[in-house]
Short mmCIF file of C-alpha atoms in Angstrom, two decimals:
data_model
loop_
_atom_site.label_atom_id
_atom_site.label_comp_id
_atom_site.label_asym_id
_atom_site.label_seq_id
_atom_site.Cartn_x
_atom_site.Cartn_y
_atom_site.Cartn_z
CA MET A 1 -19.74 -1.48 -32.65
CA ALA A 2 -20.39 -3.38 -29.46
CA ASP A 3 -18.93 -2.33 -26.11
CA TYR A 4 -18.01 -5.93 -25.26
CA ARG A 5 -17.29 -8.97 -27.44
CA ILE A 6 -17.51 -12.64 -26.47
CA CYS A 7 -16.65 -15.78 -28.41
CA VAL A 8 -17.83 -19.20 -27.22
CA ILE A 9 -15.57 -22.13 -28.12
CA CYS A 10 -15.89 -25.91 -28.36
CA SER A 11 -14.27 -28.51 -30.63
CA GLY A 12 -16.25 -28.39 -33.88
CA ASN A 13 -18.68 -25.52 -33.26
CA ILE A 14 -21.77 -27.69 -33.72
CA CYS A 15 -22.81 -28.65 -30.16
CA ARG A 16 -21.60 -26.84 -27.04
CA SER A 17 -20.47 -23.51 -28.45
CA PRO A 18 -23.57 -22.89 -30.59
CA MET A 19 -25.63 -23.58 -27.47
CA GLY A 20 -23.53 -21.05 -25.61
CA GLU A 21 -23.79 -18.44 -28.34
CA VAL A 22 -27.55 -18.77 -28.82
CA ILE A 23 -28.37 -18.93 -25.11
CA LEU A 24 -26.03 -16.09 -24.15
CA ARG A 25 -27.35 -13.82 -26.89
CA HIS A 26 -30.93 -14.55 -25.75
CA LEU A 27 -30.12 -13.88 -22.08
CA LEU A 28 -28.25 -10.67 -22.91
CA ASP A 29 -31.27 -9.47 -24.89
CA GLU A 30 -33.54 -10.29 -21.94
CA ALA A 31 -31.20 -8.34 -19.64
CA GLY A 32 -31.27 -5.30 -21.94
CA LEU A 33 -27.61 -5.72 -22.86
CA GLY A 34 -27.98 -7.22 -26.32
CA ASP A 35 -27.21 -3.98 -28.12
CA ARG A 36 -23.97 -3.53 -26.16
CA VAL A 37 -22.55 -7.06 -26.38
CA GLU A 38 -21.61 -9.01 -29.48
CA VAL A 39 -21.59 -12.80 -29.17
CA ASP A 40 -20.27 -15.34 -31.64
CA SER A 41 -18.81 -18.84 -31.50
CA ALA A 42 -16.20 -21.03 -33.13
CA GLY A 43 -14.52 -24.41 -32.90
CA THR A 44 -10.90 -25.24 -32.25
CA GLY A 45 -11.08 -27.40 -35.39
CA GLY A 46 -12.55 -26.68 -38.79
CA TRP A 47 -14.12 -30.08 -39.54
CA HIS A 48 -17.65 -28.66 -39.71
CA GLU A 49 -17.00 -25.18 -41.16
CA GLY A 50 -20.11 -23.89 -42.90
CA ASP A 51 -22.37 -26.57 -41.41
CA GLY A 52 -25.35 -25.82 -39.23
CA ALA A 53 -25.46 -26.93 -35.62
CA ASP A 54 -25.89 -30.65 -34.95
CA PRO A 55 -29.62 -31.49 -35.34
CA ARG A 56 -29.65 -32.74 -31.72
CA THR A 57 -28.30 -29.36 -30.60
CA LEU A 58 -31.11 -27.64 -32.49
CA THR A 59 -33.73 -29.95 -30.98
CA SER A 60 -32.43 -29.33 -27.46
CA LEU A 61 -32.25 -25.58 -28.01
CA THR A 62 -35.79 -25.52 -29.38
CA SER A 63 -37.13 -27.49 -26.42
CA GLY A 64 -35.45 -24.93 -24.15
CA GLY A 65 -37.09 -22.02 -25.96
CA TYR A 66 -34.11 -20.99 -28.12
CA ASP A 67 -33.60 -20.78 -31.89
CA GLY A 68 -30.26 -21.99 -33.23
CA SER A 69 -31.33 -22.40 -36.85
CA ALA A 70 -29.14 -19.57 -38.19
CA HIS A 71 -25.89 -21.01 -36.80
CA ARG A 72 -23.01 -21.84 -39.16
CA ALA A 73 -19.86 -23.47 -37.84
CA ARG A 74 -16.46 -21.88 -38.20
CA GLN A 75 -12.96 -22.30 -36.82
CA TRP A 76 -11.32 -19.99 -34.27
CA GLN A 77 -8.66 -17.72 -35.76
CA HIS A 78 -5.71 -16.56 -33.64
CA ALA A 79 -6.13 -12.98 -34.91
CA TRP A 80 -9.48 -12.84 -33.08
CA TYR A 81 -7.87 -12.52 -29.62
CA ALA A 82 -7.43 -8.80 -30.26
CA ASP A 83 -11.15 -8.39 -31.01
CA ARG A 84 -12.58 -10.29 -28.04
CA ASP A 85 -12.95 -9.30 -24.40
CA LEU A 86 -13.88 -12.80 -23.24
CA VAL A 87 -13.32 -16.23 -24.81
CA LEU A 88 -15.50 -18.87 -23.17
CA VAL A 89 -14.36 -22.47 -23.63
CA ALA A 90 -16.22 -25.70 -22.93
CA ASP A 91 -13.41 -27.77 -21.42
CA ARG A 92 -9.81 -27.83 -20.18
CA GLY A 93 -8.49 -29.05 -23.54
CA HIS A 94 -9.89 -25.96 -25.28
CA GLU A 95 -8.58 -23.80 -22.46
CA ARG A 96 -5.05 -25.19 -22.82
CA GLU A 97 -5.08 -24.86 -26.59
CA LEU A 98 -6.33 -21.28 -26.69
CA GLN A 99 -4.10 -20.13 -23.85
CA ARG A 100 -1.07 -21.77 -25.49
CA HIS A 101 -1.65 -19.84 -28.72
CA ALA A 102 -2.58 -16.52 -27.12
CA PRO A 103 -0.13 -13.84 -28.24
CA THR A 104 -0.05 -11.98 -24.91
CA GLU A 105 -0.67 -12.59 -21.22
CA GLN A 106 -3.71 -10.31 -21.48
CA ASP A 107 -5.09 -12.52 -24.26
CA ARG A 108 -4.46 -15.67 -22.18
CA ASP A 109 -6.46 -14.10 -19.36
CA LYS A 110 -9.46 -13.67 -21.68
CA VAL A 111 -9.80 -17.47 -21.99
CA ARG A 112 -12.16 -18.81 -19.32
CA LEU A 113 -14.16 -21.99 -18.79
CA MET A 114 -17.89 -21.39 -19.31
CA ARG A 115 -18.83 -23.05 -16.06
CA GLU A 116 -16.55 -20.79 -14.01
CA PHE A 117 -19.53 -18.43 -14.11
CA ASP A 118 -21.92 -20.98 -12.53
CA ASP A 119 -21.55 -20.88 -8.73
CA ASP A 120 -23.04 -24.37 -8.35
CA ALA A 121 -20.55 -25.83 -10.85
CA VAL A 122 -17.69 -24.07 -9.08
CA ALA A 123 -18.84 -25.41 -5.70
CA ALA A 124 -19.13 -28.93 -7.13
CA GLY A 125 -15.80 -28.70 -8.95
CA THR A 126 -17.45 -29.56 -12.29
CA LEU A 127 -16.10 -26.81 -14.51
CA GLU A 128 -16.13 -28.64 -17.84
CA VAL A 129 -19.09 -29.06 -20.18
CA ASP A 130 -18.90 -32.64 -21.43
CA ASP A 131 -19.23 -33.11 -25.17
CA PRO A 132 -22.68 -34.56 -25.93
CA TYR A 133 -21.74 -35.49 -29.52
CA TYR A 134 -21.51 -39.26 -28.92
CA GLY A 135 -24.47 -39.25 -26.54
CA ASP A 136 -28.23 -39.18 -26.80
CA ALA A 137 -30.93 -36.52 -26.47
CA ALA A 138 -30.59 -36.54 -22.67
CA ASP A 139 -26.89 -35.68 -23.01
CA PHE A 140 -27.74 -32.72 -25.23
CA ASP A 141 -30.38 -31.51 -22.77
CA ARG A 142 -27.90 -31.85 -19.87
CA CYS A 143 -25.40 -29.87 -21.91
CA ARG A 144 -27.98 -27.16 -22.64
CA ASP A 145 -28.89 -26.90 -18.96
CA GLU A 146 -25.23 -26.63 -17.90
CA VAL A 147 -24.51 -24.03 -20.56
CA GLU A 148 -27.62 -22.04 -19.65
CA ALA A 149 -26.65 -21.93 -15.96
CA ALA A 150 -23.17 -20.77 -16.91
CA MET A 151 -24.44 -18.12 -19.31
CA ARG A 152 -26.68 -16.63 -16.63
CA GLY A 153 -23.50 -16.01 -14.65
CA VAL A 154 -21.76 -14.62 -17.73
CA VAL A 155 -24.55 -12.05 -18.12
CA GLU A 156 -23.91 -10.84 -14.56
CA HIS A 157 -20.16 -10.74 -15.21
CA VAL A 158 -20.68 -8.71 -18.37
CA ARG A 159 -23.04 -6.32 -16.58
CA GLU A 160 -20.31 -5.71 -13.96
CA GLN A 161 -17.68 -5.18 -16.66
CA LEU A 162 -19.85 -2.69 -18.52
CA ASP A 163 -20.72 -0.81 -15.31
CA ALA A 164 -17.06 -0.55 -14.27
#
């Protein structure tokens, strides 16, 4: 069993959160932490359960050097709070929803915006990852780049947590 567990959340688990899961897992492996950290993802809604990631997500991930082909969408379950150390959400709406349903204060504190871990996003005050679903390829690439920057910060956060 992993020493640390992370779930990445967006609305339908076909765009932002699969990007987060795939990129974070890759970066953790590069950092030598992949065997200690388990990463998965889910959506706040179950509209796409069982589906693969949006084809535009896969294209953007591939162009960034990542492989998202194994992804299958699923919906977040409230029972999972107990099994996760960190729940990374794409935007304030997800943050409000997951914090509202968290069974304890400790579980509420696990819910964090992805971009809180990107110093440049924090400095700019742009802590949400906009949904690229209704956009074009450039929107998906922007999303990937924002998620990647955030996940680099998450890797450092996780390293600190594991060293503590």
